[in-house]
PDB file of N, CA and C in Angstrom:
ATOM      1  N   UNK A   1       0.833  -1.189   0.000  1.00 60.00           N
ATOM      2  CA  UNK A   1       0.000   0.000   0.000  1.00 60.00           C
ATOM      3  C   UNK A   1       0.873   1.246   0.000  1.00 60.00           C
ATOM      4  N   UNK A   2       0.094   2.312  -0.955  1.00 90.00           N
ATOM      5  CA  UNK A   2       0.992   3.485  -0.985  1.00 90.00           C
ATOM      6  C   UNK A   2       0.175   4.394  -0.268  1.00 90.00           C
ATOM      7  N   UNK A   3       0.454   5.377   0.858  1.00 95.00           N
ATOM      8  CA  UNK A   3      -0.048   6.278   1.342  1.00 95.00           C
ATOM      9  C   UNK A   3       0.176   7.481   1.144  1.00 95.00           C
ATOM     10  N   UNK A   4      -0.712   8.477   0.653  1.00 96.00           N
ATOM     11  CA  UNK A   4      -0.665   9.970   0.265  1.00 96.00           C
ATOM     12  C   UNK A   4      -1.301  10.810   0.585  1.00 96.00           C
ATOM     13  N   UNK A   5      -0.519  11.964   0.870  1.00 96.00           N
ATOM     14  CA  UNK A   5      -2.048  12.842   1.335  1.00 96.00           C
ATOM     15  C   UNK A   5      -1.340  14.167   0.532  1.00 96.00           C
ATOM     16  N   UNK A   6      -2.531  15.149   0.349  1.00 97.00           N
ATOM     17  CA  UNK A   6      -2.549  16.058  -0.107  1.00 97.00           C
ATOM     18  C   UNK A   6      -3.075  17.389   0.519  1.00 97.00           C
ATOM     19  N   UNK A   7      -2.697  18.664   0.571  1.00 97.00           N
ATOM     20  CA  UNK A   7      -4.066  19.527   1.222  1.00 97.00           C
ATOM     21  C   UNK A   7      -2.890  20.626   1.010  1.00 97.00           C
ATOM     22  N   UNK A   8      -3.614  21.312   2.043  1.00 97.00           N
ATOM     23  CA  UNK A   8      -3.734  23.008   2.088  1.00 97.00           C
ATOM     24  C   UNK A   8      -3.791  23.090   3.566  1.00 97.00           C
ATOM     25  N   UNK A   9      -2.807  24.139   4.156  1.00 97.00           N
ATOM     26  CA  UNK A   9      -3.439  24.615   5.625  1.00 97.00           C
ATOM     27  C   UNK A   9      -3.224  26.261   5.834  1.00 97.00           C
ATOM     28  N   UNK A  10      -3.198  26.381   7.062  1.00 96.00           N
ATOM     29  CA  UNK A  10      -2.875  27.756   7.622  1.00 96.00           C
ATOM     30  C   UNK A  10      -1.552  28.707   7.021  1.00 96.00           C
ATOM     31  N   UNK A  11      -0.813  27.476   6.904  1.00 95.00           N
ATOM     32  CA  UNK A  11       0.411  28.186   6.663  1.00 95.00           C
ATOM     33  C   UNK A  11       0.878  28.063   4.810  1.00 95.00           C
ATOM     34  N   UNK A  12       0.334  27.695   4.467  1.00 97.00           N
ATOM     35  CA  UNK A  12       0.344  27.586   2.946  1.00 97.00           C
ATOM     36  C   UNK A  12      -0.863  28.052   2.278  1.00 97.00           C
ATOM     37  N   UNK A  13      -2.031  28.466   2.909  1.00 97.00           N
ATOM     38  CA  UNK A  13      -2.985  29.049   1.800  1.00 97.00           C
ATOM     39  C   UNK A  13      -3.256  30.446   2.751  1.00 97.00           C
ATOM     40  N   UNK A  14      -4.002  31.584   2.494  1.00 97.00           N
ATOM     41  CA  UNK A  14      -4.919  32.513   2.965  1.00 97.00           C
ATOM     42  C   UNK A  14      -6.376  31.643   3.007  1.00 97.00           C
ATOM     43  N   UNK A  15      -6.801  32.566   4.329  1.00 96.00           N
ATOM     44  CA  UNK A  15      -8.071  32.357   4.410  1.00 96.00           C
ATOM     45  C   UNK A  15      -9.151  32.108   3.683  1.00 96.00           C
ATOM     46  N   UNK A  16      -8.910  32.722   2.497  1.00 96.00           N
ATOM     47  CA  UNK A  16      -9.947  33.310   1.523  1.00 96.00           C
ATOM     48  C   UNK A  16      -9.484  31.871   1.032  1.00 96.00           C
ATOM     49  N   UNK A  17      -8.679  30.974   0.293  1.00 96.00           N
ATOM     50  CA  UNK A  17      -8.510  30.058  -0.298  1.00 96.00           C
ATOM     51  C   UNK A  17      -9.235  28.700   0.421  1.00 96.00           C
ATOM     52  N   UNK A  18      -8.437  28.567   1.493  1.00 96.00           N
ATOM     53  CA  UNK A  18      -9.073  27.615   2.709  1.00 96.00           C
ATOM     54  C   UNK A  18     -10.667  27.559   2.862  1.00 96.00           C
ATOM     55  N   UNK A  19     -11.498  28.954   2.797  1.00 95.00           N
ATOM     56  CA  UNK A  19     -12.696  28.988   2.780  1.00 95.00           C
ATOM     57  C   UNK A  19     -13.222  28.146   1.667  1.00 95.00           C
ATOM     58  N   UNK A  20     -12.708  28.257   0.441  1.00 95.00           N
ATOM     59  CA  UNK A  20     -12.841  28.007  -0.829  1.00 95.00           C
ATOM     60  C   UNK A  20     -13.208  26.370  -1.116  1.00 95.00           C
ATOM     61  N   UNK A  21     -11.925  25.799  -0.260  1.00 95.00           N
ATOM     62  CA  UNK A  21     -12.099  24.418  -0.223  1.00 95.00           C
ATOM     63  C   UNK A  21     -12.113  23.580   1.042  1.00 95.00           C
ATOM     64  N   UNK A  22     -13.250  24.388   1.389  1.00 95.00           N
ATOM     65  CA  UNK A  22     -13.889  23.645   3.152  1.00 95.00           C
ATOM     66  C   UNK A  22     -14.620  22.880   2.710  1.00 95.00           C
ATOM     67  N   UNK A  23     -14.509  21.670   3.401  1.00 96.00           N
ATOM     68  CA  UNK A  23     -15.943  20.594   2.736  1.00 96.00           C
ATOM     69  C   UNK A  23     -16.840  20.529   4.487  1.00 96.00           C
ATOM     70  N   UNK A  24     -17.882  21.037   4.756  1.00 94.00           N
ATOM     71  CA  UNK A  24     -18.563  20.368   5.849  1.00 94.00           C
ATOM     72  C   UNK A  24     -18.952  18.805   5.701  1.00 94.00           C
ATOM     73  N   UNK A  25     -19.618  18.382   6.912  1.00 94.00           N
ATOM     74  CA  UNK A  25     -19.754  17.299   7.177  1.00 94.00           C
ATOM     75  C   UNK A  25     -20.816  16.725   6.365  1.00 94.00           C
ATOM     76  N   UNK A  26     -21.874  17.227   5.661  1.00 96.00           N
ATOM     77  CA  UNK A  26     -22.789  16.960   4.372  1.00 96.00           C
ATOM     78  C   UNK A  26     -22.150  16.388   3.341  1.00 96.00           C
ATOM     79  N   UNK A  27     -21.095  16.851   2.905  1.00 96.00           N
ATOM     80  CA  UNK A  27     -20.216  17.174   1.705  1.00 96.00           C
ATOM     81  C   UNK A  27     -19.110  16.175   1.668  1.00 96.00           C
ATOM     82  N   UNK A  28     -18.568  15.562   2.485  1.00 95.00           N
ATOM     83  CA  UNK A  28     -17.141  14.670   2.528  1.00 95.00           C
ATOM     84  C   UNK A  28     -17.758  13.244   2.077  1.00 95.00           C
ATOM     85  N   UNK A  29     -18.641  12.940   2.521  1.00 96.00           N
ATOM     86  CA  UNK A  29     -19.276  11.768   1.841  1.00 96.00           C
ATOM     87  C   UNK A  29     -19.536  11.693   0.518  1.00 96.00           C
ATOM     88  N   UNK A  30     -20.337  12.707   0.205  1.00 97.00           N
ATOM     89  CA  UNK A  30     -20.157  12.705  -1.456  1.00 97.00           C
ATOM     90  C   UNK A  30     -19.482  12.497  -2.733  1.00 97.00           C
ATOM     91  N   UNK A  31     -18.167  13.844  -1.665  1.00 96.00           N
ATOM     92  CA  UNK A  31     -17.243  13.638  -2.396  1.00 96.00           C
ATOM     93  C   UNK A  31     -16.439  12.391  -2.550  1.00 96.00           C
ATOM     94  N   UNK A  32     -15.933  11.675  -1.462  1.00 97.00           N
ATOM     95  CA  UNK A  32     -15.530  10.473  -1.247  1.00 97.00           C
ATOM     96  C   UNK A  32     -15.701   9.852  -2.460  1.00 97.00           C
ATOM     97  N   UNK A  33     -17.419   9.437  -2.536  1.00 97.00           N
ATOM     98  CA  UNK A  33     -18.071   8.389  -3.328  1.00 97.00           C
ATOM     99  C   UNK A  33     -17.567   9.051  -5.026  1.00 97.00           C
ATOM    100  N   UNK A  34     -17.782  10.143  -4.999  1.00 96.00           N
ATOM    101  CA  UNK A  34     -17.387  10.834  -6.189  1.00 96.00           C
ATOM    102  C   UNK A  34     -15.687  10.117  -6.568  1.00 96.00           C
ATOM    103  N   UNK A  35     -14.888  10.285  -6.131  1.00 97.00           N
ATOM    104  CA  UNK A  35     -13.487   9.889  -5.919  1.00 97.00           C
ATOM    105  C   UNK A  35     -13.592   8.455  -6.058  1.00 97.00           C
ATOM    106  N   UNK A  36     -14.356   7.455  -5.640  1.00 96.00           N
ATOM    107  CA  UNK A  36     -14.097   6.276  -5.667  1.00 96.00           C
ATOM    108  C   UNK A  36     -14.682   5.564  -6.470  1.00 96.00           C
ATOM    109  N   UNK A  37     -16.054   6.319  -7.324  1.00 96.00           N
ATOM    110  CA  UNK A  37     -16.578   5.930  -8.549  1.00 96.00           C
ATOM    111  C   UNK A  37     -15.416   6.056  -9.923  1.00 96.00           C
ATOM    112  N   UNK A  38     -14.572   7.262  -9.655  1.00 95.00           N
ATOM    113  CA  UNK A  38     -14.202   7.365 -10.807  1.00 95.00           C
ATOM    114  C   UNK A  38     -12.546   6.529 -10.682  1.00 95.00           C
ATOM    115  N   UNK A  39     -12.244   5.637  -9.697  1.00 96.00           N
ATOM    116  CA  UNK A  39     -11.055   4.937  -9.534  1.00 96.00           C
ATOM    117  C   UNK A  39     -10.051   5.825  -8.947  1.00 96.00           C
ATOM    118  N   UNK A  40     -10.401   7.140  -8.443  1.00 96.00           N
ATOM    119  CA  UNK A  40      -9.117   7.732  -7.948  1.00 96.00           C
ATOM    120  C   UNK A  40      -8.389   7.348  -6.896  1.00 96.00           C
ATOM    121  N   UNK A  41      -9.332   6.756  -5.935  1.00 96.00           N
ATOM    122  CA  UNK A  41      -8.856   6.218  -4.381  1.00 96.00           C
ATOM    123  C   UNK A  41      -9.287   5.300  -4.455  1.00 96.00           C
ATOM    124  N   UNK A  42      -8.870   4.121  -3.558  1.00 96.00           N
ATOM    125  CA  UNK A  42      -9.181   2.992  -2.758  1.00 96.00           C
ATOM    126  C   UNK A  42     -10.360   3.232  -1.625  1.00 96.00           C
ATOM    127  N   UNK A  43      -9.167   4.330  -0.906  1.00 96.00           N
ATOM    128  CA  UNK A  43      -9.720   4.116   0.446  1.00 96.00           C
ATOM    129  C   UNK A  43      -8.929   5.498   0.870  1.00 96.00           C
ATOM    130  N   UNK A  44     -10.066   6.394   1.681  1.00 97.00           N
ATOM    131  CA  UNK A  44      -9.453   7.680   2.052  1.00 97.00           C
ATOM    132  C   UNK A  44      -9.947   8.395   3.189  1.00 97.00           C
ATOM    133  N   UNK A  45      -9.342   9.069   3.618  1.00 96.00           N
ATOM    134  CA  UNK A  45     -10.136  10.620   4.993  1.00 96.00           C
ATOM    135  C   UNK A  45      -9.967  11.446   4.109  1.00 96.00           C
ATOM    136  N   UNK A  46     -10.869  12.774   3.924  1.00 97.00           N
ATOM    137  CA  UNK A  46     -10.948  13.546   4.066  1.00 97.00           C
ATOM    138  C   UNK A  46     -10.976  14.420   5.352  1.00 97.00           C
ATOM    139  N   UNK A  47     -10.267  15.570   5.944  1.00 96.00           N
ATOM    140  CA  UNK A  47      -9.953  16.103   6.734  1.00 96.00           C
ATOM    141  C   UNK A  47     -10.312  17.338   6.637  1.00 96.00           C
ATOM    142  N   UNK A  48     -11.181  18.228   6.442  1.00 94.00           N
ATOM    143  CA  UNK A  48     -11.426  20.018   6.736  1.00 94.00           C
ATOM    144  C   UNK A  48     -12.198  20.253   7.978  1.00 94.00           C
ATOM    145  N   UNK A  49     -11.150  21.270   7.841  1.00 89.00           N
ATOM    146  CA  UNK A  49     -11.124  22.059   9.009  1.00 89.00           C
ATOM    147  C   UNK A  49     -11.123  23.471   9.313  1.00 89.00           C
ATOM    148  N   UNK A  50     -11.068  24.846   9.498  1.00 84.00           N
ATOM    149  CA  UNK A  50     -11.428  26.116   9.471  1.00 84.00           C
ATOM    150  C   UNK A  50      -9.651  26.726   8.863  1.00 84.00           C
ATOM    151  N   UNK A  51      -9.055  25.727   9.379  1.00 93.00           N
ATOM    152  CA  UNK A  51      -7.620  25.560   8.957  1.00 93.00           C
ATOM    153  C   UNK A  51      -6.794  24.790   7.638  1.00 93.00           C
ATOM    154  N   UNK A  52      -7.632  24.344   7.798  1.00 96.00           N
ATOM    155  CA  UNK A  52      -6.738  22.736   6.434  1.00 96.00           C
ATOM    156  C   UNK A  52      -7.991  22.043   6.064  1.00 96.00           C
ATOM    157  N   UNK A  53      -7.511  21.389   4.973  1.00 97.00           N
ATOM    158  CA  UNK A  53      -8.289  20.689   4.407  1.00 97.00           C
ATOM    159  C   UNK A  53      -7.027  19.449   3.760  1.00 97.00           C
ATOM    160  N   UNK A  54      -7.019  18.350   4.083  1.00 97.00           N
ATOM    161  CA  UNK A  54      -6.134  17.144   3.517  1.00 97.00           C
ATOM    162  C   UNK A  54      -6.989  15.898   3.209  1.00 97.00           C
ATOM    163  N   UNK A  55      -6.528  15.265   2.395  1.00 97.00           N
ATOM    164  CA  UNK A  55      -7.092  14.130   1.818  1.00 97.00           C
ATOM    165  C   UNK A  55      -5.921  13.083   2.270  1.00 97.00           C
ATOM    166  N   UNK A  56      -6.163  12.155   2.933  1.00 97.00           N
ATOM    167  CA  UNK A  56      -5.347  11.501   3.077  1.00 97.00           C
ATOM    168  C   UNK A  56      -5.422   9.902   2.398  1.00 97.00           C
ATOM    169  N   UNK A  57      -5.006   9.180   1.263  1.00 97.00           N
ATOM    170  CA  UNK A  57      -5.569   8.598   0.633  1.00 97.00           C
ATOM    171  C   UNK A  57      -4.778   6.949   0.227  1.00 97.00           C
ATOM    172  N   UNK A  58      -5.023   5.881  -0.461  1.00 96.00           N
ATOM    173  CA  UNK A  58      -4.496   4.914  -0.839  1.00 96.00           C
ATOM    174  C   UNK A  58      -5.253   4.956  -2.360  1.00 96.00           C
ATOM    175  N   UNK A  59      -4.234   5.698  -3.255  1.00 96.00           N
ATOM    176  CA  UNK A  59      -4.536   5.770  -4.649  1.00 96.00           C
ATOM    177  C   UNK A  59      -5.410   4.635  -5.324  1.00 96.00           C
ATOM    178  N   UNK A  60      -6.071   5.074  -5.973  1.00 95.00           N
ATOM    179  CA  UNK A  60      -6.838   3.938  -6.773  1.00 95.00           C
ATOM    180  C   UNK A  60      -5.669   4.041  -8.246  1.00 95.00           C
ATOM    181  N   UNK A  61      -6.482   2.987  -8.855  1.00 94.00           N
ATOM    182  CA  UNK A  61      -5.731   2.227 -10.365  1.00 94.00           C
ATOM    183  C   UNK A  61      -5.666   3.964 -10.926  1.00 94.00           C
ATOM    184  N   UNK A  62      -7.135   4.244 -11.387  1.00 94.00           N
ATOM    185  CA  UNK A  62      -6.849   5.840 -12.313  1.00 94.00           C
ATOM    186  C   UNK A  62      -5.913   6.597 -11.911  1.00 94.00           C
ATOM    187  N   UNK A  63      -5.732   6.701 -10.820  1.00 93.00           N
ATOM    188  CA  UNK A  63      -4.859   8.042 -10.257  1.00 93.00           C
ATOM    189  C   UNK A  63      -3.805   7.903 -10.826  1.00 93.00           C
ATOM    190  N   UNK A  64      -2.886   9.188 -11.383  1.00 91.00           N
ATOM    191  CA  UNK A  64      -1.811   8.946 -11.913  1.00 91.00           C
ATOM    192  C   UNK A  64      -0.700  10.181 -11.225  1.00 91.00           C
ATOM    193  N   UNK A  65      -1.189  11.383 -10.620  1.00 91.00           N
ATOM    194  CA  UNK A  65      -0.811  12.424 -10.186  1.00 91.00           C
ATOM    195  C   UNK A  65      -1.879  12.935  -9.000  1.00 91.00           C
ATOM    196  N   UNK A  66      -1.676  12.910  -7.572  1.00 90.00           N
ATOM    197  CA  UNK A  66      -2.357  13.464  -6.506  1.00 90.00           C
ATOM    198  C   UNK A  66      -3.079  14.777  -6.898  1.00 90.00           C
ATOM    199  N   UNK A  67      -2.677  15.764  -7.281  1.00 91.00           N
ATOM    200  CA  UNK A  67      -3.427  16.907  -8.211  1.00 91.00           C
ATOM    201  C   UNK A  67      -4.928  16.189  -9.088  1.00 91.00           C
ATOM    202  N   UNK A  68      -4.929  15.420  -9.424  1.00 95.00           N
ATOM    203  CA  UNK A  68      -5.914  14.709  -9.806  1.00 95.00           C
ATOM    204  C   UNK A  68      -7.353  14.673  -9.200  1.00 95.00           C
ATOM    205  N   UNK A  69      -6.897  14.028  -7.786  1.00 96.00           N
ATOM    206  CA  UNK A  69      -8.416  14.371  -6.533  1.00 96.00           C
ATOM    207  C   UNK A  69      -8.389  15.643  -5.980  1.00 96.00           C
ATOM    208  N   UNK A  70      -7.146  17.028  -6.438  1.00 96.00           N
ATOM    209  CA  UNK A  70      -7.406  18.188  -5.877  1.00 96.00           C
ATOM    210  C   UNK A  70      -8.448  18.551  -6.849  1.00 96.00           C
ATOM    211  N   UNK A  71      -8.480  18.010  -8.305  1.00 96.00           N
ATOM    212  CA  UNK A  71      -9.083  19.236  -9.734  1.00 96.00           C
ATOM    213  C   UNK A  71     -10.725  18.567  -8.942  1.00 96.00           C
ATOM    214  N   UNK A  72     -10.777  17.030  -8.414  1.00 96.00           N
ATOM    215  CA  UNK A  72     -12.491  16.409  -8.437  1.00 96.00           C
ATOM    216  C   UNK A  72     -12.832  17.069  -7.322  1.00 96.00           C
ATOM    217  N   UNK A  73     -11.700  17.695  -6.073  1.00 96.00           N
ATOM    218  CA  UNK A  73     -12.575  18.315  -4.889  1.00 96.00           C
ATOM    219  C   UNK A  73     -12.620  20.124  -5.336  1.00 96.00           C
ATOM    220  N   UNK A  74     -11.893  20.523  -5.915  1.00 97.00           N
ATOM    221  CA  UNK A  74     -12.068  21.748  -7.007  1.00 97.00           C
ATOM    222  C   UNK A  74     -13.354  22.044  -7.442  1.00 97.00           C
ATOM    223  N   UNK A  75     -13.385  20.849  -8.493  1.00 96.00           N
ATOM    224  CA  UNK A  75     -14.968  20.872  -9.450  1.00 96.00           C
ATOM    225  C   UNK A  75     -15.757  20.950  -8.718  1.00 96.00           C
ATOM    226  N   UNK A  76     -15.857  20.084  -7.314  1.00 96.00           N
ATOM    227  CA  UNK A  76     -17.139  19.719  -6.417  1.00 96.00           C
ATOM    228  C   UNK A  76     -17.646  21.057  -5.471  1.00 96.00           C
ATOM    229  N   UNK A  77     -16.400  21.803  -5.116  1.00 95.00           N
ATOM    230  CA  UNK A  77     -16.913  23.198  -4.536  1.00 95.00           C
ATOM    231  C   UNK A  77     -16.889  24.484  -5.843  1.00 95.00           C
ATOM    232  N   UNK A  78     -16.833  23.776  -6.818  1.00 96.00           N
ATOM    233  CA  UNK A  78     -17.035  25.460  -7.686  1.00 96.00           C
ATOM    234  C   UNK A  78     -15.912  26.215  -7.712  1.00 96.00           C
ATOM    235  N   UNK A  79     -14.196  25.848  -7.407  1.00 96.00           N
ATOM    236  CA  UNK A  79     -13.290  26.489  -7.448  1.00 96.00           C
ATOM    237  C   UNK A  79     -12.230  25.788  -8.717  1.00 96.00           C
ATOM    238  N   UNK A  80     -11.517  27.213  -9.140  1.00 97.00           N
ATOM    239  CA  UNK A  80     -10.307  26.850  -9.900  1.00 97.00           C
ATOM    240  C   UNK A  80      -9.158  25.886  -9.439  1.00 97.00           C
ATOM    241  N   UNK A  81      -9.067  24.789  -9.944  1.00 97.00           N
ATOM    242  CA  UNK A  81      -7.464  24.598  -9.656  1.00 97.00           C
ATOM    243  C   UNK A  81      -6.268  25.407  -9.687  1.00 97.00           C
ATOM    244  N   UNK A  82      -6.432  26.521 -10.389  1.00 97.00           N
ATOM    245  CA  UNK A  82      -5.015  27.499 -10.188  1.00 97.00           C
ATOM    246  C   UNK A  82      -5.289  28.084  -9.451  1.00 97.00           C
ATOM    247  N   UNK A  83      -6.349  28.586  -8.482  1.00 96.00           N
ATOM    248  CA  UNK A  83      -6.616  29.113  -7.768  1.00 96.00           C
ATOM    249  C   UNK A  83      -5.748  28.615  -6.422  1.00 96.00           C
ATOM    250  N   UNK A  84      -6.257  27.520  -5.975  1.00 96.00           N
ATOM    251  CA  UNK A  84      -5.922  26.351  -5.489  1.00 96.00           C
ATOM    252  C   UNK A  84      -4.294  25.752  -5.236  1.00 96.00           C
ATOM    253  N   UNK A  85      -3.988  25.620  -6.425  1.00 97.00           N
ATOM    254  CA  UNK A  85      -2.518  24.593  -6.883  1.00 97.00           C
ATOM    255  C   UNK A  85      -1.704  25.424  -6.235  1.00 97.00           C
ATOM    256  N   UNK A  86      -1.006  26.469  -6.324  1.00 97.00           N
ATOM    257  CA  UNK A  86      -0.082  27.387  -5.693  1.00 97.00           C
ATOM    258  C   UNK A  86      -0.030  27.000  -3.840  1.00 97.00           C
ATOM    259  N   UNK A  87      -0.737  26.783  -3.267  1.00 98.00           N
ATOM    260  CA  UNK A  87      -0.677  26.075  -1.828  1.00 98.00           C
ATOM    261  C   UNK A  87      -0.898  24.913  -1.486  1.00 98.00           C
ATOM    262  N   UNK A  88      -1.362  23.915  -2.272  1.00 97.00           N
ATOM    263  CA  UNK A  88      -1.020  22.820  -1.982  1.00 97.00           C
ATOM    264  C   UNK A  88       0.137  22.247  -1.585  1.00 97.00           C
ATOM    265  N   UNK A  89       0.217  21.202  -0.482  1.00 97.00           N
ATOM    266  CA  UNK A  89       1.544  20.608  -0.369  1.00 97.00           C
ATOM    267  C   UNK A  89       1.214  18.985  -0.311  1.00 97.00           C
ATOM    268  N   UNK A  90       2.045  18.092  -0.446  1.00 96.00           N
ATOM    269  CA  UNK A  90       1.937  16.325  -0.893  1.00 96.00           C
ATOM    270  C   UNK A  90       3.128  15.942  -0.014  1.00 96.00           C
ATOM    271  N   UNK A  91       2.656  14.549   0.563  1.00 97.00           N
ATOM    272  CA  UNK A  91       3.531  13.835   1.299  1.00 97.00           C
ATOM    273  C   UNK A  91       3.449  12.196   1.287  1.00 97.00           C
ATOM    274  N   UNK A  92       4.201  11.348   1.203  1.00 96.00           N
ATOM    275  CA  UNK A  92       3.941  10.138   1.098  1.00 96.00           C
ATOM    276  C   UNK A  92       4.292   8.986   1.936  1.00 96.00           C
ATOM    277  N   UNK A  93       3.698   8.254   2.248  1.00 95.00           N
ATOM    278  CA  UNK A  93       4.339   7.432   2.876  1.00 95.00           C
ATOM    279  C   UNK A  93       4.403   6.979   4.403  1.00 95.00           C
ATOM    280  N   UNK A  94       5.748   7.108   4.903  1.00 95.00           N
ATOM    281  CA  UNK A  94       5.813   7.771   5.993  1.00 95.00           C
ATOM    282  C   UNK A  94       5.481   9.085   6.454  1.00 95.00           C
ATOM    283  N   UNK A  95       6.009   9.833   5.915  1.00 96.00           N
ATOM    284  CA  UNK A  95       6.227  11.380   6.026  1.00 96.00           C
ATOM    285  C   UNK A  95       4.615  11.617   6.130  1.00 96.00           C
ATOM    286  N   UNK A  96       3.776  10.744   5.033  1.00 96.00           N
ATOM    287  CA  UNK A  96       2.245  11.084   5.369  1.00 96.00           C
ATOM    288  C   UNK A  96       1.882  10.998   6.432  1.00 96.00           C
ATOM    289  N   UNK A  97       2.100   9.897   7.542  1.00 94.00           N
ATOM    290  CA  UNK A  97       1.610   9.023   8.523  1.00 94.00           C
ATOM    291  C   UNK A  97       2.394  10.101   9.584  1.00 94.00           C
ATOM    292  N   UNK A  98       3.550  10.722   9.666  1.00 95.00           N
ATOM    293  CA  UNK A  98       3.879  11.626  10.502  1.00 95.00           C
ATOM    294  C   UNK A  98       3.249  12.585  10.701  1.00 95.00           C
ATOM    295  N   UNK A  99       3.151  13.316   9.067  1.00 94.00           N
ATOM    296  CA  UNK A  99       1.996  14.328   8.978  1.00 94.00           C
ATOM    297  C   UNK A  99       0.491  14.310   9.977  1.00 94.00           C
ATOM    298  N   UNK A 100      -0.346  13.193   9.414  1.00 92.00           N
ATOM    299  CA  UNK A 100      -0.958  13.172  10.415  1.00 92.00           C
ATOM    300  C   UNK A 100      -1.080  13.158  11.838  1.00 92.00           C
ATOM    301  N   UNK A 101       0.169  12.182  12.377  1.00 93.00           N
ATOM    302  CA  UNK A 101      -0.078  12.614  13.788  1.00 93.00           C
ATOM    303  C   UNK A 101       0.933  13.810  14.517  1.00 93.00           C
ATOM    304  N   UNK A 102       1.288  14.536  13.761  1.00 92.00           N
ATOM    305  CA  UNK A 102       1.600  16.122  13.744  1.00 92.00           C
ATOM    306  C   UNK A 102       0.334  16.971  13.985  1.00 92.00           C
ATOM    307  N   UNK A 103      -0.748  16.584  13.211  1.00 90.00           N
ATOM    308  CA  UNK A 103      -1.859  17.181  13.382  1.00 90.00           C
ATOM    309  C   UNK A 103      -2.965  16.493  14.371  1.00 90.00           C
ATOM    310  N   UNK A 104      -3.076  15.733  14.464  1.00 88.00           N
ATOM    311  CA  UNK A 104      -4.026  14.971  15.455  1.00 88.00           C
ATOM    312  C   UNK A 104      -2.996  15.475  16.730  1.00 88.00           C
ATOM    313  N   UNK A 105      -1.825  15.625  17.092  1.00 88.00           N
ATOM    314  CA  UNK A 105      -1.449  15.779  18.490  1.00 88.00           C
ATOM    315  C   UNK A 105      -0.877  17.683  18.219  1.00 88.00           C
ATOM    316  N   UNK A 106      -1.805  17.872  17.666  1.00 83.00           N
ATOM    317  CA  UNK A 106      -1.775  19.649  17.860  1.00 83.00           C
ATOM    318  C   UNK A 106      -0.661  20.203  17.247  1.00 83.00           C
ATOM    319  N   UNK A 107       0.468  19.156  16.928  1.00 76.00           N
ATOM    320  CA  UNK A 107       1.779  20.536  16.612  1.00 76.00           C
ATOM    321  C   UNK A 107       1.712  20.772  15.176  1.00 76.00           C
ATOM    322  N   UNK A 108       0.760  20.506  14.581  1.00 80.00           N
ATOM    323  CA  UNK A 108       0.942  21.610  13.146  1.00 80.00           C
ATOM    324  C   UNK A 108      -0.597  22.238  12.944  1.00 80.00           C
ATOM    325  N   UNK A 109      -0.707  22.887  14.313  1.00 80.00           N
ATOM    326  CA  UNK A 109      -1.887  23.976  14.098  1.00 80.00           C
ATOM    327  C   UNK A 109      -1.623  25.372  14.617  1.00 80.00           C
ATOM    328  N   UNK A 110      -2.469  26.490  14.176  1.00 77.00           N
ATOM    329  CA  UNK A 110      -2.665  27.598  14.561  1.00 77.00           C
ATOM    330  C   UNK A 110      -1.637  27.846  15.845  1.00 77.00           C
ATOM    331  N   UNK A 111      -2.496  26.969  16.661  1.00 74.00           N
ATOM    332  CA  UNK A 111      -2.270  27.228  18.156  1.00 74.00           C
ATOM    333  C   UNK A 111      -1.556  25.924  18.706  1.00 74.00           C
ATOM    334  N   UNK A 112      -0.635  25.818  19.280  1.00 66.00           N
ATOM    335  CA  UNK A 112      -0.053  24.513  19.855  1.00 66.00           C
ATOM    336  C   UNK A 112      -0.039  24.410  21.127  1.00 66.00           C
TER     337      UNK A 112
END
């Protein structure tokens, strides 16, 4: 298994961007299913937050470039990918699995 995540937070986008691609709790399901109809993921979290928004994911067969499920969560809120692309950041692997619990134990937020 390959692990990837993708997103946007505090320190790589403005507010105004982050707003852009907030998914509430209505919305992450959808998208999900959206993502997994079209082979992009296996199996994934979605993560937004007032801060970040990350996808943390196990690529499906289609996927060929992580930018890929940024353009389907793009399309799904009505925003540009260039809008977007300029703050994104990607991590794999390990480094993903750190990532996360960087954020689940507070030290890559706002406030620590």
């Amino acid at each position: 298994m390959e692990l990837v995540m993708t997103g946007l937070n505090h320190n790589t986008a403005p507010v105004e961007i982050r707003e852009e691609l907030a998914f509430d709790r209505e919305e992450i399901h959808p998208v999900l299913r959206r993502l997994d109809r079209q082979d992009l993921i296996r199996e994934a979290v979605l993560l937004s937050t007032c801060n970040r928004t990350e996808l943390y994911m196990l690529p499906g067969e289609a996927l060929e470039e992580p930018v890929e499920v940024v353009r389907e969560l793009c399309e799904f809120r009505g925003v540009a990918l260039e809008e977007v692309d300029p703050y994104l950041y990607e991590h794999e692997h390990l480094r993903a699995v750190e990532h996360c619990f960087e954020v689940a134990g507070s030290l890559n937020s706002m406030i620590v």
